[in-house]
């Protein structure tokens, strides 16, 4: 390993305690998207203390920030997230037991995500200083990945305009970087306004907003036959009235519309808007459409994915303690074997069968999944249209751990999560150093990026005047 990478890794090793403490603090804060005040301040303060120039409250989000060190090209970005998920509060134990019932929890490991990126950025700065490496390192503090796609606002407002490559880590049950794309999505609320009346005595005076919601859903469910196979349309009824003897004057549904390409989402979304209008006409109610977020599909990058894998192999997988193995064993007992197999199969990782009898991923596979699309969505996708971007995973949880689960929360807060954090930070800083010092790799990554995008143009999926819904949790 080169001496600059070794220097960066020594810094991570020597500061392990502090880095884990930061990850655990964010785990305890467990703050929801757009209100991650303590979590983002903790990361931003640490970067500032380490000499980064920190710009806070960017792109209309108090909890978004960018921390910069160095000057000139190349500019390498590292991303970190820190939002939790509602209702997933969980103790650091291998059985289901909330810390505070009903409160949020880190069911996607974003406490590790934020800390690993921050650690890599600081370690990169240390190595750049010591070994006179030219260029700029930027850490992007990205709020609200889970619900309001903070990065889309940051992209729209130009914060990624000058980056030459971007790296992002995400806790996973597998090590590696896939070449899968992700689904583009629109998230939208439909508010219907009718007129209340006595449902028994004078229903003829009422106009039911709930009828509109139900008719709209019926229309959309008929639409399903006429959309592409890979599209996904899902909804919840957030408000359907108060009690049966009052014709509901107000009702609200929340929709996600997903498809492999942005223009496919827009086509389906347009049709759904027609259906919503139709439902309002049928029921003589008023419709208000509240657009919440839009996200692109992810553009993979083989050059940077292979670089990540090469660095992972050079560093070597973490060594787990007896306590870690014990915890993993206990968690594994809570995961049904058929679910584990289904999840492995769905990953399409070559040779996934070898992992069926394993607790933790002990391999570092080549990047896989070229031409495939995962059925989730992420705002990392919008960044991936700006510059070569790689999001890689390190094993944080037992194989088969469902996403957004109590098991996920527990694993992210104990030894398994800590080891994943340190490993990921080392992989990221090694990759940052490669991208800063090896012009040919950065060039190749950018050529690949241009080739994959071709003549498609990125147009922000959110309207120019659209603002992050900062008051959403007060509603
Ligand atoms: Zn996540």
Short mmCIF file of C-alpha atoms and ligand atoms in Angstrom, two decimals:
data_model
loop_
_atom_site.label_atom_id
_atom_site.label_comp_id
_atom_site.label_asym_id
_atom_site.label_seq_id
_atom_site.Cartn_x
_atom_site.Cartn_y
_atom_site.Cartn_z
CA UNK A 1 0.00 0.00 0.00
CA UNK A 2 1.22 3.50 -0.82
CA UNK A 3 2.53 5.61 2.06
CA UNK A 4 -0.16 8.27 1.66
CA UNK A 5 -2.88 5.65 2.08
CA UNK A 6 -1.06 4.14 5.03
CA UNK A 7 -0.84 7.56 6.64
CA UNK A 8 -4.58 8.09 6.19
CA UNK A 9 -5.35 4.64 7.58
CA UNK A 10 -3.15 5.25 10.62
CA UNK A 11 -5.13 8.39 11.30
CA UNK A 12 -8.37 6.39 11.18
CA UNK A 13 -6.92 3.69 13.47
CA UNK A 14 -5.62 6.27 15.94
CA UNK A 15 -8.97 8.05 16.02
CA UNK A 16 -11.17 4.99 16.02
CA UNK A 17 -12.60 5.68 19.45
CA UNK A 18 -13.76 9.17 18.53
CA UNK A 19 -15.19 8.04 15.17
CA UNK A 20 -17.21 5.27 16.79
CA UNK A 21 -18.38 7.69 19.47
CA UNK A 22 -19.69 10.03 16.74
CA UNK A 23 -21.51 7.18 14.97
CA UNK A 24 -23.05 6.07 18.27
CA UNK A 25 -24.11 9.61 19.16
CA UNK A 26 -25.93 9.98 15.82
CA UNK A 27 -27.49 6.55 16.48
CA UNK A 28 -28.78 7.86 19.84
CA UNK A 29 -30.05 11.15 18.38
CA UNK A 30 -32.04 9.17 15.75
CA UNK A 31 -33.40 12.30 14.12
CA UNK A 32 -35.83 12.27 11.20
CA UNK A 33 -35.12 13.75 7.76
CA UNK A 34 -34.81 17.57 7.61
CA UNK A 35 -34.70 17.87 11.41
CA UNK A 36 -31.34 16.14 11.97
CA UNK A 37 -30.10 19.23 13.85
CA UNK A 38 -27.88 17.55 16.43
CA UNK A 39 -26.53 14.92 14.04
CA UNK A 40 -25.54 17.33 11.28
CA UNK A 41 -24.04 19.80 13.77
CA UNK A 42 -21.93 17.04 15.32
CA UNK A 43 -20.43 16.09 11.94
CA UNK A 44 -20.06 19.69 10.70
CA UNK A 45 -18.40 20.82 13.97
CA UNK A 46 -15.93 17.96 13.80
CA UNK A 47 -14.97 18.81 10.21
CA UNK A 48 -14.62 22.48 11.12
CA UNK A 49 -12.38 21.59 14.06
CA UNK A 50 -10.22 19.65 11.61
CA UNK A 51 -9.72 22.70 9.42
CA UNK A 52 -12.49 22.32 6.82
CA UNK A 53 -14.41 25.37 5.60
CA UNK A 54 -18.01 24.55 6.44
CA UNK A 55 -21.02 26.08 4.74
CA UNK A 56 -24.17 25.21 6.70
CA UNK A 57 -27.84 25.38 5.91
CA UNK A 58 -27.35 25.00 2.15
CA UNK A 59 -30.02 24.39 -0.53
CA UNK A 60 -32.79 25.60 1.78
CA UNK A 61 -32.18 22.90 4.39
CA UNK A 62 -30.87 23.89 7.84
CA UNK A 63 -29.33 20.42 8.25
CA UNK A 64 -27.50 20.28 4.90
CA UNK A 65 -23.87 21.36 4.69
CA UNK A 66 -20.74 21.13 2.64
CA UNK A 67 -17.27 20.97 4.20
CA UNK A 68 -14.34 21.78 1.92
CA UNK A 69 -10.58 21.47 2.23
CA UNK A 70 -7.83 22.14 -0.30
CA UNK A 71 -8.00 23.98 -3.59
CA UNK A 72 -8.14 23.45 -7.31
CA UNK A 73 -8.77 20.32 -9.35
CA UNK A 74 -9.49 17.54 -9.01
CA UNK A 75 -12.47 17.94 -6.70
CA UNK A 76 -13.50 14.70 -5.04
CA UNK A 77 -16.77 14.49 -3.14
CA UNK A 78 -17.63 12.20 -0.26
CA UNK A 79 -21.22 11.97 0.90
CA UNK A 80 -22.70 11.23 4.30
CA UNK A 81 -26.28 10.78 5.48
CA UNK A 82 -27.63 10.91 9.04
CA UNK A 83 -31.43 10.65 9.00
CA UNK A 84 -33.34 7.99 10.93
CA UNK A 85 -36.66 6.26 10.25
CA UNK A 86 -39.94 6.76 12.14
CA UNK A 87 -41.18 4.17 14.61
CA UNK A 88 -38.06 2.01 14.60
CA UNK A 89 -36.66 2.77 18.05
CA UNK A 90 -34.70 -0.26 19.23
CA UNK A 91 -32.23 -1.12 21.99
CA UNK A 92 -28.77 -2.49 21.19
CA UNK A 93 -29.97 -6.03 21.85
CA UNK A 94 -30.50 -8.97 19.46
CA UNK A 95 -34.23 -9.17 20.14
CA UNK A 96 -37.02 -6.73 19.39
CA UNK A 97 -37.24 -4.20 22.21
CA UNK A 98 -37.77 -0.49 21.60
CA UNK A 99 -35.65 2.04 23.44
CA UNK A 100 -38.58 4.46 23.39
CA UNK A 101 -41.70 2.97 21.81
CA UNK A 102 -42.87 4.81 18.69
CA UNK A 103 -39.72 6.92 18.40
CA UNK A 104 -37.37 6.89 15.38
CA UNK A 105 -34.41 4.57 14.98
CA UNK A 106 -31.48 4.14 12.59
CA UNK A 107 -33.04 1.34 10.54
CA UNK A 108 -30.87 2.08 7.52
CA UNK A 109 -27.58 2.57 9.36
CA UNK A 110 -27.22 6.21 8.39
CA UNK A 111 -25.37 6.87 11.65
CA UNK A 112 -22.55 4.73 10.23
CA UNK A 113 -23.03 6.32 6.79
CA UNK A 114 -22.40 9.86 8.05
CA UNK A 115 -19.48 8.94 10.28
CA UNK A 116 -17.69 6.81 7.65
CA UNK A 117 -17.80 9.60 5.06
CA UNK A 118 -16.72 12.23 7.59
CA UNK A 119 -13.81 10.02 8.73
CA UNK A 120 -12.69 9.47 5.13
CA UNK A 121 -12.79 13.20 4.38
CA UNK A 122 -10.69 14.09 7.42
CA UNK A 123 -8.21 11.26 6.81
CA UNK A 124 -7.89 12.39 3.18
CA UNK A 125 -7.13 15.92 4.32
CA UNK A 126 -4.42 14.63 6.69
CA UNK A 127 -2.78 12.63 3.89
CA UNK A 128 -3.08 15.50 1.40
CA UNK A 129 -1.34 17.83 3.84
CA UNK A 130 1.41 15.43 4.78
CA UNK A 131 2.13 14.16 1.26
CA UNK A 132 1.43 17.39 -0.63
CA UNK A 133 -1.42 15.94 -2.70
CA UNK A 134 -3.11 18.54 -4.88
CA UNK A 135 -6.84 19.00 -5.20
CA UNK A 136 -9.95 19.55 -3.14
CA UNK A 137 -11.92 17.26 -0.88
CA UNK A 138 -15.57 18.01 -0.20
CA UNK A 139 -17.77 16.31 2.35
CA UNK A 140 -21.46 16.68 1.59
CA UNK A 141 -23.72 16.46 4.64
CA UNK A 142 -26.90 15.16 3.02
CA UNK A 143 -30.19 15.28 4.96
CA UNK A 144 -33.43 13.40 4.48
CA UNK A 145 -32.40 10.57 2.15
CA UNK A 146 -35.26 8.44 3.41
CA UNK A 147 -38.14 10.72 2.58
CA UNK A 148 -37.42 14.08 0.97
CA UNK A 149 -34.25 13.45 -1.05
CA UNK A 150 -32.07 16.26 0.22
CA UNK A 151 -29.45 15.66 -2.46
CA UNK A 152 -31.89 16.60 -5.24
CA UNK A 153 -32.14 20.11 -3.76
CA UNK A 154 -28.35 20.26 -3.36
CA UNK A 155 -27.90 19.22 -7.01
CA UNK A 156 -30.52 21.70 -8.23
CA UNK A 157 -28.83 24.52 -6.33
CA UNK A 158 -25.47 23.75 -7.92
CA UNK A 159 -23.52 22.22 -5.03
CA UNK A 160 -22.24 19.35 -7.15
CA UNK A 161 -21.39 21.39 -10.26
CA UNK A 162 -17.61 21.21 -9.85
CA UNK A 163 -17.03 17.68 -8.54
CA UNK A 164 -14.99 15.26 -10.69
CA UNK A 165 -16.08 12.11 -8.83
CA UNK A 166 -18.23 11.28 -5.81
CA UNK A 167 -18.02 8.40 -3.35
CA UNK A 168 -20.72 7.27 -0.99
CA UNK A 169 -20.80 4.38 1.44
CA UNK A 170 -23.92 2.62 2.64
CA UNK A 171 -24.22 -0.02 5.37
CA UNK A 172 -25.37 -3.30 3.89
CA UNK A 173 -25.35 -7.01 4.52
CA UNK A 174 -22.88 -7.44 1.65
CA UNK A 175 -19.49 -6.05 0.76
CA UNK A 176 -18.99 -4.59 -2.66
CA UNK A 177 -20.17 -2.14 -5.26
CA UNK A 178 -22.94 -3.13 -7.61
CA UNK A 179 -23.52 -1.80 -11.12
CA UNK A 180 -27.28 -1.91 -10.75
CA UNK A 181 -29.34 1.13 -11.51
CA UNK A 182 -32.22 2.23 -9.26
CA UNK A 183 -35.75 3.41 -9.97
CA UNK A 184 -36.63 7.02 -10.62
CA UNK A 185 -39.52 8.18 -8.44
CA UNK A 186 -42.06 10.91 -7.79
CA UNK A 187 -43.58 11.28 -4.34
CA UNK A 188 -46.84 13.21 -4.27
CA UNK A 189 -49.75 13.90 -1.93
CA UNK A 190 -53.31 14.31 -3.20
CA UNK A 191 -55.58 16.45 -1.03
CA UNK A 192 -59.32 16.33 -1.73
CA UNK A 193 -61.73 18.89 -0.25
CA UNK A 194 -65.45 18.12 -0.08
CA UNK A 195 -68.29 19.21 2.17
CA UNK A 196 -69.32 17.75 5.53
CA UNK A 197 -72.91 16.78 6.25
CA UNK A 198 -74.87 14.33 8.40
CA UNK A 199 -74.22 11.02 6.64
CA UNK A 200 -77.58 9.60 7.81
CA UNK A 201 -79.84 12.60 7.81
CA UNK A 202 -78.59 14.73 4.89
CA UNK A 203 -76.00 12.93 2.77
CA UNK A 204 -77.34 14.80 -0.26
CA UNK A 205 -75.71 17.98 1.08
CA UNK A 206 -72.35 16.33 1.51
CA UNK A 207 -69.49 15.90 -0.96
CA UNK A 208 -67.20 13.09 0.17
CA UNK A 209 -63.47 13.67 -0.13
CA UNK A 210 -62.99 10.02 0.80
CA UNK A 211 -65.00 8.98 -2.25
CA UNK A 212 -62.54 10.94 -4.36
CA UNK A 213 -59.57 9.18 -2.77
CA UNK A 214 -61.18 5.77 -3.32
CA UNK A 215 -62.18 6.49 -6.91
CA UNK A 216 -58.74 7.80 -7.67
CA UNK A 217 -57.18 4.61 -6.25
CA UNK A 218 -59.59 2.51 -8.33
CA UNK A 219 -58.59 4.42 -11.46
CA UNK A 220 -54.91 3.95 -10.70
CA UNK A 221 -55.41 0.26 -10.05
CA UNK A 222 -56.94 -0.07 -13.53
CA UNK A 223 -54.01 1.88 -14.93
CA UNK A 224 -51.62 -0.83 -13.67
CA UNK A 225 -52.43 -3.01 -16.67
CA UNK A 226 -51.14 -0.32 -19.01
CA UNK A 227 -47.80 0.58 -17.48
CA UNK A 228 -44.42 -1.03 -18.11
CA UNK A 229 -43.59 -4.16 -16.17
CA UNK A 230 -40.90 -2.54 -14.01
CA UNK A 231 -43.03 0.37 -12.86
CA UNK A 232 -44.10 0.49 -9.24
CA UNK A 233 -47.08 2.49 -7.98
CA UNK A 234 -47.90 2.46 -4.28
CA UNK A 235 -50.03 4.57 -2.00
CA UNK A 236 -51.36 5.02 1.50
CA UNK A 237 -54.50 6.83 2.64
CA UNK A 238 -53.21 9.25 5.22
CA UNK A 239 -56.55 10.77 6.10
CA UNK A 240 -59.92 9.29 5.28
CA UNK A 241 -62.37 11.18 7.51
CA UNK A 242 -63.19 11.15 11.19
CA UNK A 243 -66.25 9.00 11.81
CA UNK A 244 -68.86 7.29 9.62
CA UNK A 245 -71.78 9.58 10.40
CA UNK A 246 -70.00 12.61 8.97
CA UNK A 247 -69.44 12.80 5.21
CA UNK A 248 -65.66 13.33 5.09
CA UNK A 249 -64.94 16.93 4.06
CA UNK A 250 -61.25 16.23 3.69
CA UNK A 251 -59.19 13.19 2.66
CA UNK A 252 -55.61 12.68 1.59
CA UNK A 253 -53.54 10.00 -0.13
CA UNK A 254 -49.77 9.76 -0.64
CA UNK A 255 -48.38 8.15 -3.78
CA UNK A 256 -45.01 6.94 -5.01
CA UNK A 257 -44.61 6.40 -8.75
CA UNK A 258 -41.44 4.56 -9.77
CA UNK A 259 -39.91 3.39 -13.05
CA UNK A 260 -36.45 2.62 -14.43
CA UNK A 261 -36.16 5.89 -16.38
CA UNK A 262 -37.14 9.41 -15.45
CA UNK A 263 -39.32 9.99 -18.55
CA UNK A 264 -41.26 6.79 -17.79
CA UNK A 265 -42.06 8.14 -14.32
CA UNK A 266 -43.22 11.40 -15.85
CA UNK A 267 -45.47 9.64 -18.34
CA UNK A 268 -47.19 7.55 -15.65
CA UNK A 269 -47.35 10.47 -13.24
CA UNK A 270 -49.12 12.62 -15.85
CA UNK A 271 -51.72 9.92 -16.33
CA UNK A 272 -52.22 9.65 -12.56
CA UNK A 273 -52.79 13.42 -12.40
CA UNK A 274 -55.59 12.97 -14.96
CA UNK A 275 -57.09 10.20 -12.87
CA UNK A 276 -56.97 12.42 -9.75
CA UNK A 277 -58.72 15.23 -11.64
CA UNK A 278 -61.27 12.73 -12.88
CA UNK A 279 -61.98 11.60 -9.33
CA UNK A 280 -62.50 15.21 -8.25
CA UNK A 281 -64.92 15.81 -11.13
CA UNK A 282 -66.87 12.62 -10.35
CA UNK A 283 -67.28 13.54 -6.70
CA UNK A 284 -67.57 17.32 -7.11
CA UNK A 285 -64.70 17.85 -4.73
CA UNK A 286 -61.64 20.09 -5.03
CA UNK A 287 -58.22 18.64 -5.67
CA UNK A 288 -54.88 20.02 -4.52
CA UNK A 289 -51.70 18.25 -5.64
CA UNK A 290 -48.70 18.55 -3.33
CA UNK A 291 -45.51 17.48 -5.07
CA UNK A 292 -43.01 16.26 -2.45
CA UNK A 293 -40.01 14.90 -4.24
CA UNK A 294 -38.67 13.57 -7.50
CA UNK A 295 -35.57 11.47 -8.03
CA UNK A 296 -33.68 10.15 -11.05
CA UNK A 297 -32.43 6.63 -11.78
CA UNK A 298 -28.85 5.80 -10.74
CA UNK A 299 -26.01 5.83 -13.28
CA UNK A 300 -23.49 3.18 -12.23
CA UNK A 301 -19.76 3.54 -12.90
CA UNK A 302 -17.62 0.47 -13.39
CA UNK A 303 -14.29 2.30 -13.18
CA UNK A 304 -14.91 3.64 -9.68
CA UNK A 305 -16.71 0.47 -8.56
CA UNK A 306 -13.65 -1.61 -9.53
CA UNK A 307 -11.41 0.84 -7.72
CA UNK A 308 -13.47 0.44 -4.55
CA UNK A 309 -13.26 -3.36 -4.78
CA UNK A 310 -9.50 -3.24 -5.36
CA UNK A 311 -9.07 -1.10 -2.25
CA UNK A 312 -11.39 -3.33 -0.21
CA UNK A 313 -9.24 -6.33 -1.08
CA UNK A 314 -6.01 -4.52 -0.30
CA UNK A 315 -7.32 -3.46 3.12
CA UNK A 316 -8.96 -6.78 3.95
CA UNK A 317 -12.23 -7.47 5.74
CA UNK A 318 -12.68 -6.56 9.42
CA UNK A 319 -11.92 -9.14 12.09
CA UNK A 320 -14.92 -9.74 14.31
CA UNK A 321 -14.71 -10.33 18.07
CA UNK A 322 -16.41 -13.23 19.88
CA UNK A 323 -18.98 -10.74 21.08
CA UNK A 324 -19.72 -9.67 17.48
CA UNK A 325 -20.17 -13.30 16.40
CA UNK A 326 -22.46 -13.97 19.36
CA UNK A 327 -24.61 -10.95 18.49
CA UNK A 328 -24.72 -12.00 14.83
CA UNK A 329 -25.80 -15.52 15.81
CA UNK A 330 -28.62 -14.21 17.98
CA UNK A 331 -29.86 -11.85 15.25
CA UNK A 332 -29.69 -14.66 12.68
CA UNK A 333 -32.16 -16.65 14.81
CA UNK A 334 -34.75 -13.92 14.21
CA UNK A 335 -34.48 -14.14 10.41
CA UNK A 336 -36.49 -16.84 8.66
CA UNK A 337 -34.24 -19.02 6.43
CA UNK A 338 -36.56 -18.65 3.46
CA UNK A 339 -36.40 -14.88 3.77
CA UNK A 340 -32.61 -15.03 3.84
CA UNK A 341 -32.54 -17.16 0.70
CA UNK A 342 -35.06 -14.92 -1.07
CA UNK A 343 -32.99 -11.86 -0.25
CA UNK A 344 -29.76 -13.48 -1.45
CA UNK A 345 -31.38 -14.61 -4.67
CA UNK A 346 -32.81 -11.16 -5.29
CA UNK A 347 -29.35 -9.61 -4.90
CA UNK A 348 -28.33 -11.50 -8.08
CA UNK A 349 -24.81 -11.60 -6.71
CA UNK A 350 -22.90 -14.29 -8.61
CA UNK A 351 -22.37 -17.28 -6.31
CA UNK A 352 -24.92 -16.07 -3.73
CA UNK A 353 -25.61 -19.71 -2.85
CA UNK A 354 -22.30 -19.80 -0.97
CA UNK A 355 -23.67 -17.25 1.50
CA UNK A 356 -26.76 -19.27 2.50
CA UNK A 357 -25.02 -20.91 5.46
CA UNK A 358 -22.99 -17.89 6.49
CA UNK A 359 -23.71 -15.32 9.16
CA UNK A 360 -21.67 -12.47 7.74
CA UNK A 361 -20.38 -11.80 4.25
CA UNK A 362 -16.75 -12.96 4.17
CA UNK A 363 -16.05 -12.24 0.52
CA UNK A 364 -15.34 -9.18 -1.60
CA UNK A 365 -16.92 -9.92 -4.98
CA UNK A 366 -16.23 -8.16 -8.28
CA UNK A 367 -18.80 -5.48 -9.13
CA UNK A 368 -21.94 -7.16 -10.44
CA UNK A 369 -25.41 -6.32 -11.72
CA UNK A 370 -24.58 -4.50 -14.97
CA UNK A 371 -27.86 -3.86 -16.82
CA UNK A 372 -29.99 -4.73 -13.76
CA UNK A 373 -32.23 -2.35 -11.85
CA UNK A 374 -32.86 -2.58 -8.12
CA UNK A 375 -36.46 -1.72 -7.23
CA UNK A 376 -35.63 0.89 -4.66
CA UNK A 377 -34.84 4.54 -5.25
CA UNK A 378 -32.17 6.86 -3.89
CA UNK A 379 -31.22 10.49 -4.22
CA UNK A 380 -27.62 9.37 -4.79
CA UNK A 381 -28.97 8.84 -8.31
CA UNK A 382 -29.29 12.57 -8.96
CA UNK A 383 -25.67 13.07 -7.95
CA UNK A 384 -24.70 10.23 -10.30
CA UNK A 385 -25.91 12.34 -13.25
CA UNK A 386 -23.46 15.12 -12.31
CA UNK A 387 -20.20 13.15 -12.05
CA UNK A 388 -18.98 9.53 -11.84
CA UNK A 389 -20.50 8.30 -8.59
CA UNK A 390 -20.06 5.07 -6.69
CA UNK A 391 -22.10 3.89 -3.74
CA UNK A 392 -20.64 0.82 -2.12
CA UNK A 393 -21.70 -1.40 0.74
CA UNK A 394 -19.88 -2.96 3.65
CA UNK A 395 -21.36 -5.73 5.76
CA UNK A 396 -22.95 -4.10 8.80
CA UNK A 397 -25.58 -6.73 9.37
CA UNK A 398 -26.17 -10.43 9.29
CA UNK A 399 -26.94 -11.81 5.83
CA UNK A 400 -30.72 -11.73 5.38
CA UNK A 401 -31.30 -8.76 7.68
CA UNK A 402 -34.34 -6.98 6.22
CA UNK A 403 -33.85 -3.32 5.34
CA UNK A 404 -35.47 -0.74 7.61
CA UNK A 405 -35.92 -3.24 10.43
CA UNK A 406 -35.28 -3.36 14.17
CA UNK A 407 -32.41 -5.77 13.47
CA UNK A 408 -30.85 -3.10 11.26
CA UNK A 409 -31.11 -0.54 14.06
CA UNK A 410 -29.48 -2.87 16.59
CA UNK A 411 -26.65 -3.91 14.26
CA UNK A 412 -25.78 -0.32 13.35
CA UNK A 413 -25.19 0.55 16.99
CA UNK A 414 -22.93 -2.30 18.09
CA UNK A 415 -19.56 -3.86 17.15
CA UNK A 416 -20.81 -4.99 13.74
CA UNK A 417 -21.67 -1.41 12.79
CA UNK A 418 -18.43 -0.04 14.28
CA UNK A 419 -16.31 -2.46 12.24
CA UNK A 420 -18.24 -1.66 9.09
CA UNK A 421 -17.64 2.05 9.75
CA UNK A 422 -13.88 1.76 10.16
CA UNK A 423 -13.52 -0.55 7.17
CA UNK A 424 -15.65 1.69 4.95
CA UNK A 425 -13.75 4.82 6.01
CA UNK A 426 -10.45 3.19 5.03
CA UNK A 427 -11.83 2.01 1.68
CA UNK A 428 -13.20 5.47 0.95
CA UNK A 429 -10.06 7.38 1.82
CA UNK A 430 -7.91 4.99 -0.23
CA UNK A 431 -10.25 5.56 -3.19
CA UNK A 432 -10.20 9.34 -2.69
CA UNK A 433 -6.38 9.27 -2.72
CA UNK A 434 -6.40 7.18 -5.92
CA UNK A 435 -8.76 9.62 -7.61
CA UNK A 436 -6.67 12.60 -6.49
CA UNK A 437 -3.36 11.13 -7.57
CA UNK A 438 -4.09 8.89 -10.58
CA UNK A 439 -5.19 11.13 -13.38
CA UNK A 440 -5.76 8.23 -15.80
CA UNK A 441 -8.35 6.54 -13.53
CA UNK A 442 -10.27 9.76 -12.97
CA UNK A 443 -10.23 10.40 -16.71
CA UNK A 444 -11.45 6.88 -17.46
CA UNK A 445 -14.25 7.23 -14.90
CA UNK A 446 -15.37 10.50 -16.49
CA UNK A 447 -15.25 9.07 -20.01
CA UNK A 448 -17.38 6.15 -18.87
CA UNK A 449 -19.77 8.58 -17.21
CA UNK A 450 -20.21 10.57 -20.41
CA UNK A 451 -20.70 7.37 -22.42
CA UNK A 452 -23.42 6.08 -20.08
CA UNK A 453 -25.34 9.35 -20.08
CA UNK A 454 -25.05 9.74 -23.83
CA UNK A 455 -27.28 12.48 -25.17
CA UNK A 456 -29.71 12.40 -22.23
CA UNK A 457 -30.02 15.64 -20.32
CA UNK A 458 -30.53 15.98 -16.59
CA UNK A 459 -33.42 18.28 -15.82
CA UNK A 460 -34.08 18.66 -12.13
CA UNK A 461 -37.07 16.42 -11.26
CA UNK A 462 -38.34 19.09 -8.88
CA UNK A 463 -39.83 22.44 -9.95
CA UNK A 464 -37.45 25.44 -9.70
CA UNK A 465 -39.48 27.02 -6.89
CA UNK A 466 -40.00 23.78 -4.97
CA UNK A 467 -38.78 23.96 -1.38
CA UNK A 468 -37.90 21.17 1.08
CA UNK A 469 -40.97 20.53 3.29
CA UNK A 470 -39.26 21.73 6.46
CA UNK A 471 -42.44 21.75 8.55
CA UNK A 472 -43.54 18.26 7.49
CA UNK A 473 -43.19 16.70 10.97
CA UNK A 474 -45.35 19.39 12.54
CA UNK A 475 -48.32 18.50 10.30
ZN1 LIG B 1 -30.22 4.16 3.52
#
